[in-house]
PDB file of C-alpha atoms and ligand atoms in Angstrom:
ATOM      1  CA  MET Z   9      93.362  89.415  83.227  1.00 49.00           C
ATOM      2  CA  GLU Z  10      95.332  88.866  86.420  1.00 59.00           C
ATOM      3  CA  ALA Z  11      93.858  89.896  89.772  1.00 66.00           C
ATOM      4  CA  THR Z  12      95.366  93.096  91.161  1.00 89.00           C
ATOM      5  CA  ASP Z  13      98.258  92.499  93.543  1.00 97.00           C
ATOM      6  CA  PRO Z  14      98.143  94.992  96.458  1.00 98.00           C
ATOM      7  CA  LEU Z  15     101.954  95.038  96.655  1.00 98.00           C
ATOM      8  CA  VAL Z  16     102.152  95.996  92.980  1.00 98.00           C
ATOM      9  CA  GLU Z  17      99.605  98.746  93.594  1.00 98.00           C
ATOM     10  CA  ARG Z  18     101.747 100.160  96.415  1.00 98.00           C
ATOM     11  CA  ALA Z  19     104.752 100.170  94.078  1.00 98.00           C
ATOM     12  CA  ARG Z  20     102.663 101.847  91.404  1.00 98.00           C
ATOM     13  CA  SER Z  21     101.566 104.624  93.729  1.00 98.00           C
ATOM     14  CA  VAL Z  22     105.039 105.438  95.089  1.00 98.00           C
ATOM     15  CA  ARG Z  23     106.413 105.527  91.535  1.00 98.00           C
ATOM     16  CA  ALA Z  24     104.636 108.880  91.197  1.00 98.00           C
ATOM     17  CA  ARG Z  25     107.118 110.279  93.744  1.00 98.00           C
ATOM     18  CA  ALA Z  26     110.264 109.038  91.983  1.00 99.00           C
ATOM     19  CA  TYR Z  27     112.943 111.671  91.482  1.00 99.00           C
ATOM     20  CA  ALA Z  28     114.229 110.785  88.029  1.00 98.00           C
ATOM     21  CA  PRO Z  29     114.874 114.033  86.120  1.00 98.00           C
ATOM     22  CA  TYR Z  30     118.041 112.689  84.451  1.00 98.00           C
ATOM     23  CA  SER Z  31     116.906 109.311  83.158  1.00 98.00           C
ATOM     24  CA  GLY Z  32     113.211 110.055  82.821  1.00 98.00           C
ATOM     25  CA  PHE Z  33     112.692 106.493  84.078  1.00 98.00           C
ATOM     26  CA  PRO Z  34     110.666 106.577  87.306  1.00 98.00           C
ATOM     27  CA  VAL Z  35     110.590 103.341  89.302  1.00 98.00           C
ATOM     28  CA  GLY Z  36     108.372 102.350  92.225  1.00 98.00           C
ATOM     29  CA  ALA Z  37     109.099  99.482  94.610  1.00 99.00           C
ATOM     30  CA  ALA Z  38     107.271  97.947  97.548  1.00 99.00           C
ATOM     31  CA  ILE Z  39     108.714  95.257  99.792  1.00 99.00           C
ATOM     32  CA  GLU Z  40     106.745  93.067 102.161  1.00 98.00           C
ATOM     33  CA  ALA Z  41     108.312  91.955 105.418  1.00 98.00           C
ATOM     34  CA  ASP Z  42     107.686  88.525 106.942  1.00 98.00           C
ATOM     35  CA  ASP Z  43     105.130  90.059 109.310  1.00 98.00           C
ATOM     36  CA  GLY Z  44     103.149  91.546 106.408  1.00 98.00           C
ATOM     37  CA  ALA Z  45     104.323  95.153 106.828  1.00 98.00           C
ATOM     38  CA  ILE Z  46     104.950  96.919 103.509  1.00 98.00           C
ATOM     39  CA  PHE Z  47     107.639  99.500 102.785  1.00 99.00           C
ATOM     40  CA  GLU Z  48     107.830 101.683  99.706  1.00 98.00           C
ATOM     41  CA  GLY Z  49     110.698 103.158  97.734  1.00 99.00           C
ATOM     42  CA  CYS Z  50     111.297 105.123  94.550  1.00 99.00           C
ATOM     43  CA  ASN Z  51     114.480 105.881  92.662  1.00 99.00           C
ATOM     44  CA  VAL Z  52     116.298 109.008  93.783  1.00 98.00           C
ATOM     45  CA  GLU Z  53     118.686 110.347  91.157  1.00 98.00           C
ATOM     46  CA  ASN Z  54     121.507 112.824  91.563  1.00 98.00           C
ATOM     47  CA  ALA Z  55     123.269 115.368  89.355  1.00 98.00           C
ATOM     48  CA  SER Z  56     126.407 113.258  89.717  1.00 98.00           C
ATOM     49  CA  TYR Z  57     124.477 110.316  88.178  1.00 97.00           C
ATOM     50  CA  GLY Z  58     126.543 107.620  89.915  1.00 97.00           C
ATOM     51  CA  LEU Z  59     125.052 108.441  93.302  1.00 98.00           C
ATOM     52  CA  THR Z  60     121.574 107.465  92.136  1.00 98.00           C
ATOM     53  CA  ILE Z  61     119.752 105.114  94.497  1.00 98.00           C
ATOM     54  CA  CYS Z  62     117.392 102.544  93.008  1.00 98.00           C
ATOM     55  CA  ALA Z  63     113.809 102.143  94.191  1.00 99.00           C
ATOM     56  CA  GLU Z  64     114.485  98.630  95.517  1.00 99.00           C
ATOM     57  CA  ARG Z  65     117.241  99.778  97.862  1.00 98.00           C
ATOM     58  CA  VAL Z  66     115.173 102.689  99.153  1.00 99.00           C
ATOM     59  CA  ALA Z  67     112.288 100.318  99.961  1.00 99.00           C
ATOM     60  CA  LEU Z  68     114.557  97.777 101.635  1.00 98.00           C
ATOM     61  CA  ALA Z  69     116.401 100.380 103.710  1.00 98.00           C
ATOM     62  CA  THR Z  70     113.096 101.906 104.803  1.00 98.00           C
ATOM     63  CA  GLY Z  71     112.026  98.480 106.086  1.00 98.00           C
ATOM     64  CA  VAL Z  72     115.313  97.950 107.896  1.00 98.00           C
ATOM     65  CA  ALA Z  73     115.029 101.398 109.495  1.00 98.00           C
ATOM     66  CA  ALA Z  74     111.567 100.368 110.721  1.00 98.00           C
ATOM     67  CA  GLY Z  75     113.079  97.309 112.413  1.00 98.00           C
ATOM     68  CA  ARG Z  76     112.509  94.588 109.790  1.00 98.00           C
ATOM     69  CA  THR Z  77     115.267  92.274 108.571  1.00 98.00           C
ATOM     70  CA  ARG Z  78     113.176  89.484 107.019  1.00 98.00           C
ATOM     71  CA  PHE Z  79     111.305  90.037 103.767  1.00 98.00           C
ATOM     72  CA  ARG Z  80     109.232  87.771 101.553  1.00 98.00           C
ATOM     73  CA  LYS Z  81     108.204  89.672  98.438  1.00 99.00           C
ATOM     74  CA  LEU Z  82     109.220  92.654  96.320  1.00 99.00           C
ATOM     75  CA  ALA Z  83     107.081  94.423  93.706  1.00 98.00           C
ATOM     76  CA  LEU Z  84     108.508  96.746  91.057  1.00 98.00           C
ATOM     77  CA  VAL Z  85     106.618  99.031  88.711  1.00 98.00           C
ATOM     78  CA  THR Z  86     108.185 100.745  85.710  1.00 98.00           C
ATOM     79  CA  GLY Z  87     107.018 102.337  82.469  1.00 97.00           C
ATOM     80  CA  GLY Z  88     107.728 100.891  79.057  1.00 93.00           C
ATOM     81  CA  ALA Z  89     106.338  97.669  77.689  1.00 93.00           C
ATOM     82  CA  GLU Z  90     108.721  95.130  79.231  1.00 96.00           C
ATOM     83  CA  PRO Z  91     109.272  94.589  82.974  1.00 98.00           C
ATOM     84  CA  VAL Z  92     112.758  95.152  84.400  1.00 98.00           C
ATOM     85  CA  ALA Z  93     114.717  92.921  86.758  1.00 98.00           C
ATOM     86  CA  PRO Z  94     116.569  94.527  89.697  1.00 98.00           C
ATOM     87  CA  CYS Z  95     120.113  95.689  88.833  1.00 98.00           C
ATOM     88  CA  GLY Z  96     123.115  93.738  90.055  1.00 98.00           C
ATOM     89  CA  ALA Z  97     123.815  96.062  92.979  1.00 98.00           C
ATOM     90  CA  CYS Z  98     120.229  95.760  94.217  1.00 98.00           C
ATOM     91  CA  ARG Z  99     120.328  91.963  93.885  1.00 98.00           C
ATOM     92  CA  GLN Z 100     123.328  91.822  96.205  1.00 98.00           C
ATOM     93  CA  VAL Z 101     121.750  94.213  98.725  1.00 98.00           C
ATOM     94  CA  LEU Z 102     118.423  92.340  98.698  1.00 98.00           C
ATOM     95  CA  ALA Z 103     120.248  89.001  99.136  1.00 98.00           C
ATOM     96  CA  GLU Z 104     121.654  90.206 102.443  1.00 98.00           C
ATOM     97  CA  PHE Z 105     118.189  89.931 103.948  1.00 98.00           C
ATOM     98  CA  ALA Z 106     116.221  87.650 101.638  1.00 97.00           C
ATOM     99  CA  PRO Z 107     118.358  85.385  99.402  1.00 96.00           C
ATOM    100  CA  ASP Z 108     115.287  83.774  97.843  1.00 94.00           C
ATOM    101  CA  LEU Z 109     112.969  86.783  97.748  1.00 98.00           C
ATOM    102  CA  GLU Z 110     109.925  86.528  95.490  1.00 98.00           C
ATOM    103  CA  ILE Z 111     110.025  89.329  92.885  1.00 99.00           C
ATOM    104  CA  VAL Z 112     107.189  90.579  90.698  1.00 98.00           C
ATOM    105  CA  SER Z 113     107.883  93.288  88.132  1.00 98.00           C
ATOM    106  CA  ALA Z 114     105.085  95.045  86.271  1.00 98.00           C
ATOM    107  CA  ALA Z 115     105.467  97.277  83.220  1.00 98.00           C
ATOM    108  CA  SER Z 116     102.695  98.790  81.155  1.00 93.00           C
ATOM    109  CA  VAL Z 117     102.052  95.644  79.132  1.00 93.00           C
ATOM    110  CA  ALA Z 118     103.682  92.618  80.747  1.00 97.00           C
ATOM    111  CA  THR Z 119     104.423  91.309  84.245  1.00 98.00           C
ATOM    112  CA  ARG Z 120     107.305  88.982  85.123  1.00 98.00           C
ATOM    113  CA  ARG Z 121     108.181  86.980  88.212  1.00 98.00           C
ATOM    114  CA  TRP Z 122     111.489  85.690  89.497  1.00 98.00           C
ATOM    115  CA  ARG Z 123     113.054  84.367  92.680  1.00 98.00           C
ATOM    116  CA  LEU Z 124     116.124  86.316  93.752  1.00 98.00           C
ATOM    117  CA  ALA Z 125     118.108  83.066  93.912  1.00 98.00           C
ATOM    118  CA  GLU Z 126     117.679  82.634  90.144  1.00 98.00           C
ATOM    119  CA  LEU Z 127     118.739  86.228  89.427  1.00 98.00           C
ATOM    120  CA  LEU Z 128     121.701  86.044  91.832  1.00 98.00           C
ATOM    121  CA  PRO Z 129     122.561  82.406  92.523  1.00 97.00           C
ATOM    122  CA  ALA Z 130     125.879  83.147  94.235  1.00 97.00           C
ATOM    123  CA  PRO Z 131     125.737  86.361  96.283  1.00 97.00           C
ATOM    124  CA  PHE Z 132     128.842  87.501  98.133  1.00 97.00           C
ATOM    125  CA  ARG Z 133     128.593  86.403 101.752  1.00 93.00           C
ATOM    126  CA  ARG Z 134     131.238  87.543 104.201  1.00 87.00           C
ATOM    127  CA  ASP Z 135     130.680  84.423 106.298  1.00 81.00           C
ATOM    128  CA  LYS Z 136     131.573  82.194 103.323  1.00 75.00           C
ATOM    129  CA  GLY Z 137     135.047  83.655 103.016  1.00 72.00           C
ATOM    130  CA  GLU Z 138     138.305  83.807 104.887  1.00 70.00           C
ATOM    131  CA  GLY Z 139     138.010  83.489 108.659  1.00 66.00           C
ATOM    132  CA  ALA Z 140     134.571  81.920 108.562  1.00 58.00           C
ATOM    133  CA  GLY Z 141     135.923  78.979 110.570  1.00 54.00           C
TER     134      GLY Z 141
HETATM  135  N1  THU D 209     116.389 101.890  88.542  1.00 67.08           N
HETATM  136  C1  THU D 209     115.714 101.465  89.657  1.00 67.08           C
HETATM  137  O1  THU D 209     115.336 102.259  90.513  1.00 67.08           O
HETATM  138  N2  THU D 209     115.468 100.138  89.773  1.00 67.08           N
HETATM  139  C2  THU D 209     115.698  99.218  88.799  1.00 67.08           C
HETATM  140  O2  THU D 209     115.399  98.044  88.973  1.00 67.08           O
HETATM  141  C3  THU D 209     116.313  99.636  87.535  1.00 67.08           C
HETATM  142  C4  THU D 209     116.924 101.000  87.548  1.00 67.08           C
HETATM  143  C5  THU D 209     116.563 103.336  88.334  1.00 67.08           C
HETATM  144  C6  THU D 209     117.943 103.863  88.427  1.00 67.08           C
HETATM  145  C7  THU D 209     117.823 105.130  87.588  1.00 67.08           C
HETATM  146  O3  THU D 209     117.286 106.162  88.384  1.00 67.08           O
HETATM  147  C8  THU D 209     116.801 104.786  86.527  1.00 67.08           C
HETATM  148  O4  THU D 209     116.107 103.647  87.024  1.00 67.08           O
HETATM  149  C9  THU D 209     117.395 104.464  85.176  1.00 67.08           C
HETATM  150  O5  THU D 209     118.346 103.485  85.274  1.00 67.08           O
END
């Protein structure tokens, strides 16, 4: 039995506040900044479906709004047996601030770990394109 990870526990507690009436799939996320501060997020769905915001992006944006732009670890908590990896949109948004973020994802049975660089090895970077000099 693995020791309890405090970041996972923060993600687990905010999951209770997810607004997921359409999917029935509540997600909790907690992201730790380089200075140790932790920011929480849950998914926020919408009647138009496509405007849904994932838990990861809510957590990240909350940290940015609090003045953080460097992050070291993300925890995700979902239901179901198997852990989920962040969706493609969230990978790109997370890579803006932490291209090699440590990610831990806990479901009811299993836990998985990744580095963001393995999930998104080639993020879009504006400074890698035209005009970068
Ligand atoms: N969702 C997240 O919040 N994070 C993920 O990593 C996977 C998907 C949300 C979006 C939607 O509200 C629900 O889970 C089902 O896709």
